[in-house]
Amino acid sequence: MKAATVRYILDTIGEMFPDAHCELNHSNAFELTIAVLLSAQCTDETVNKVTKDLFQKYKTPEDYVAVPLEELEQDIRRIGLYRNKAKHIRNLCLMLMEQYGGEVPREHEELVKLPGVGRKTANVVVSNAFDVPAIAVDTHVERVSKRLGLANWKDSVLEVEKKLMKQVPREEWTLTHHRLIFFGRYHCKAQNPRCQACPLLDVCREGKKRMKTSQNRKDK
């Protein structure tokens, strides 16, 4: 894709969502790590409801380890896959205590060693907690990137991330990540995207296809 087109896409989405930000409530890197871990296959809204009480009860890795696993499971049972996530949280906290002095590491390569922390989670943590430029590719970022042609349909999540990193200026990585999420969450939704009211319709292959299909139905 031409650099001018990429710039047009970034600027347009920026105008639509100038205040895009991480919607997971947290007050430090540790809480953010737990919140992102919980957010897998779950909405940020649900996670925030759970962490409102969770972060009052548990302040440190030691707090999570001090209670029986069953108690932690009950505290997060409204979250999808809560049993697996409770185990990940417990093992993550043990690892933080044993290898990192109870602190969340700042380095991406160290973060991905933690139980339940994949590349996406690590990118969210380093960018939001430690101000290191990163693009975390979640379902919204992946969908929007492919629809707009910033990535290919068959690209893996890692390939999407690499292509975005190549096309987007490094200093804009984190902000672009948030804006793409907002664009995908509130406008270019998985089901019923707002193509008719989209300022990017002229550069969106998916939007053009959907609008053409819609027009063909009306003509019949």
Coordinates of C-alpha atoms in Angstrom, one line a residue:
M1 CA 0.0 0.0 0.0
K2 CA 1.2 3.5 -0.8
A3 CA 2.5 5.6 2.1
A4 CA 0.1 8.4 1.2
T5 CA -2.9 6.0 1.6
V6 CA -1.6 4.6 4.9
R7 CA -1.2 8.2 6.1
Y8 CA -4.8 9.0 5.0
I9 CA -6.1 6.0 6.9
L10 CA -4.2 6.8 10.0
D11 CA -5.2 10.5 10.0
T12 CA -8.9 9.7 9.3
I13 CA -9.1 7.2 12.1
G14 CA -7.3 9.7 14.3
E15 CA -9.9 12.3 13.6
M16 CA -12.7 9.8 14.4
F17 CA -11.1 8.6 17.6
P18 CA -8.6 11.2 18.8
D19 CA -8.9 10.1 22.5
A20 CA -8.6 6.4 21.9
H21 CA -6.9 4.7 24.9
C22 CA -6.7 1.5 26.8
E23 CA -10.1 0.8 28.3
L24 CA -8.9 -1.8 30.8
N25 CA -8.9 -0.1 34.3
H26 CA -5.6 -0.3 36.1
S27 CA -3.3 1.7 38.2
N28 CA 0.1 0.0 37.6
A29 CA 1.9 -2.5 35.4
F30 CA 0.9 -5.4 37.6
E31 CA -2.8 -4.7 37.5
L32 CA -2.6 -4.1 33.7
T33 CA -0.9 -7.5 33.2
I34 CA -3.6 -9.2 35.2
A35 CA -6.4 -7.3 33.3
V36 CA -5.0 -8.1 29.9
L37 CA -4.6 -11.8 30.8
L38 CA -8.3 -11.8 31.9
S39 CA -9.4 -10.1 28.7
A40 CA -8.6 -13.0 26.4
Q41 CA -11.9 -14.0 24.7
C42 CA -13.8 -11.6 27.0
T43 CA -14.9 -8.0 26.7
D44 CA -13.1 -5.1 28.5
E45 CA -16.4 -4.1 30.1
T46 CA -16.7 -7.5 31.8
V47 CA -13.1 -7.5 32.9
N48 CA -13.5 -4.0 34.4
K49 CA -16.5 -5.2 36.4
V50 CA -14.5 -8.1 37.8
T51 CA -11.3 -6.2 38.5
K52 CA -13.1 -3.5 40.4
D53 CA -13.4 -5.8 43.4
L54 CA -10.4 -8.0 42.4
F55 CA -7.9 -5.1 42.6
Q56 CA -9.3 -4.1 46.0
K57 CA -8.7 -7.6 47.4
Y58 CA -5.4 -8.4 45.7
K59 CA -2.7 -5.7 45.6
T60 CA 0.5 -7.8 45.1
P61 CA 1.6 -11.1 43.7
E62 CA 1.9 -12.4 47.3
D63 CA -1.8 -11.6 47.8
Y64 CA -2.8 -13.9 44.9
V65 CA -0.6 -16.7 46.0
A66 CA -1.8 -16.5 49.7
V67 CA -5.4 -17.7 48.9
P68 CA -6.6 -21.1 47.8
L69 CA -6.9 -21.5 44.0
E70 CA -10.6 -22.2 44.4
E71 CA -11.1 -18.8 46.0
L72 CA -9.4 -17.0 43.2
E73 CA -11.5 -18.9 40.7
Q74 CA -14.6 -17.8 42.4
D75 CA -13.4 -14.2 42.4
I76 CA -13.1 -14.2 38.6
R77 CA -15.8 -16.8 37.7
R78 CA -17.7 -14.2 35.6
I79 CA -14.7 -14.2 33.2
G80 CA -14.6 -16.8 30.4
L81 CA -12.1 -19.6 30.9
Y82 CA -11.8 -18.5 34.5
R83 CA -10.3 -21.8 35.8
N84 CA -7.4 -21.7 33.3
K85 CA -6.9 -17.9 33.9
A86 CA -6.8 -18.4 37.7
K87 CA -4.0 -21.0 37.3
H88 CA -2.1 -18.6 35.0
I89 CA -2.5 -15.8 37.4
R90 CA -1.2 -17.9 40.3
N91 CA 1.7 -19.2 38.3
L92 CA 2.5 -15.8 37.0
C93 CA 2.6 -14.3 40.5
L94 CA 4.8 -17.2 41.7
M95 CA 7.2 -16.5 38.9
L96 CA 7.2 -12.7 39.6
M97 CA 8.1 -13.4 43.2
E98 CA 10.8 -16.0 42.5
Q99 CA 12.5 -14.4 39.4
Y100 CA 11.6 -10.7 39.3
G101 CA 11.5 -9.5 42.8
G102 CA 7.7 -9.3 42.7
E103 CA 7.8 -6.7 39.9
V104 CA 6.5 -6.9 36.3
P105 CA 9.5 -6.9 34.0
R106 CA 9.8 -4.1 31.5
E107 CA 11.4 -6.1 28.7
H108 CA 9.1 -7.8 26.1
E109 CA 11.3 -10.9 26.0
E110 CA 10.9 -11.4 29.7
L111 CA 7.2 -10.6 29.8
V112 CA 6.4 -13.4 27.3
K113 CA 8.0 -15.9 29.6
L114 CA 5.2 -15.3 32.2
P115 CA 2.4 -17.9 32.3
G116 CA -0.6 -16.7 30.3
V117 CA 1.3 -13.8 28.7
G118 CA 1.6 -14.0 25.0
R119 CA 3.0 -11.5 22.5
K120 CA -0.2 -9.4 22.4
T121 CA -0.4 -9.1 26.2
A122 CA 3.3 -8.2 26.4
N123 CA 2.8 -5.5 23.7
V124 CA -0.1 -4.0 25.6
V125 CA 1.9 -4.0 28.9
V126 CA 5.1 -2.5 27.5
S127 CA 3.3 0.2 25.5
N128 CA 0.8 1.3 28.2
A129 CA 2.7 0.7 31.4
F130 CA 6.3 1.5 30.2
D131 CA 5.7 3.8 27.2
V132 CA 7.6 1.5 24.8
P133 CA 6.1 1.8 21.3
A134 CA 4.3 -1.4 20.3
I135 CA 1.3 -2.6 18.3
A136 CA -0.7 -5.3 19.9
V137 CA -2.8 -7.1 17.4
D138 CA -6.2 -8.2 18.9
T139 CA -9.2 -9.3 16.9
H140 CA -10.2 -5.7 16.2
V141 CA -6.8 -4.7 14.9
E142 CA -6.5 -7.8 12.8
R143 CA -10.0 -7.4 11.3
V144 CA -9.6 -3.7 10.5
S145 CA -6.1 -4.1 9.1
K146 CA -7.2 -6.8 6.7
R147 CA -10.4 -5.1 5.6
L148 CA -8.5 -1.9 4.8
G149 CA -5.7 -3.7 3.0
L150 CA -3.0 -2.9 5.5
A151 CA -2.5 -6.6 5.7
N152 CA -3.5 -9.6 3.6
W153 CA -6.5 -11.8 4.3
K154 CA -4.4 -14.9 5.1
D155 CA -1.7 -13.1 7.2
S156 CA -1.1 -14.5 10.7
V157 CA -1.4 -12.2 13.7
L158 CA 2.4 -11.9 13.8
E159 CA 2.5 -11.0 10.0
V160 CA -0.2 -8.3 10.6
E161 CA 1.8 -6.9 13.5
K162 CA 5.0 -6.8 11.4
K163 CA 3.3 -5.1 8.4
L164 CA 1.7 -2.4 10.7
M165 CA 5.1 -1.8 12.3
K166 CA 6.6 -1.3 8.9
Q167 CA 3.9 1.1 7.6
V168 CA 3.2 3.1 10.7
P169 CA 5.8 5.5 12.1
R170 CA 7.3 4.0 15.3
E171 CA 6.3 7.0 17.5
E172 CA 2.6 6.3 16.4
W173 CA 2.5 2.6 17.1
T174 CA 0.8 2.7 20.5
L175 CA -1.7 5.4 19.6
T176 CA -2.5 3.6 16.3
H177 CA -3.1 0.4 18.2
H178 CA -5.7 2.1 20.4
R179 CA -7.3 3.9 17.5
L180 CA -7.6 0.7 15.4
I181 CA -9.2 -1.0 18.4
F182 CA -11.7 1.9 18.8
F183 CA -12.4 1.9 15.0
G184 CA -13.0 -1.8 15.1
R185 CA -15.0 -1.9 18.3
Y186 CA -17.3 1.1 17.7
H187 CA -17.4 1.5 13.9
C188 CA -16.0 -1.3 11.7
K189 CA -17.6 -4.0 13.7
A190 CA -17.3 -7.7 12.9
Q191 CA -21.0 -7.9 12.3
N192 CA -22.8 -5.0 10.6
P193 CA -19.9 -2.6 10.1
R194 CA -21.0 0.9 9.4
C195 CA -19.8 1.0 5.8
Q196 CA -22.5 3.5 4.6
A197 CA -21.2 6.1 7.1
C198 CA -17.5 5.3 6.8
P199 CA -15.1 8.0 5.7
L200 CA -12.7 5.3 4.6
L201 CA -15.1 3.6 2.2
D202 CA -13.2 4.8 -0.8
V203 CA -10.0 2.9 0.3
C204 CA -11.7 -0.1 1.9
R205 CA -11.9 -3.2 -0.2
E206 CA -14.3 -4.9 2.2
G207 CA -16.6 -1.9 2.5
K208 CA -16.8 -1.6 -1.3
K209 CA -17.7 -5.3 -1.6
R210 CA -20.3 -5.1 1.1
M211 CA -21.9 -2.0 -0.4
K212 CA -22.0 -3.6 -3.8
T213 CA -23.6 -6.7 -2.4
S214 CA -26.1 -4.5 -0.6
Q215 CA -27.0 -2.6 -3.8
N216 CA -27.4 -5.8 -5.8
R217 CA -29.9 -7.0 -3.3
K218 CA -31.9 -3.8 -3.5
D219 CA -31.9 -4.0 -7.3
K220 CA -33.4 -7.5 -7.4

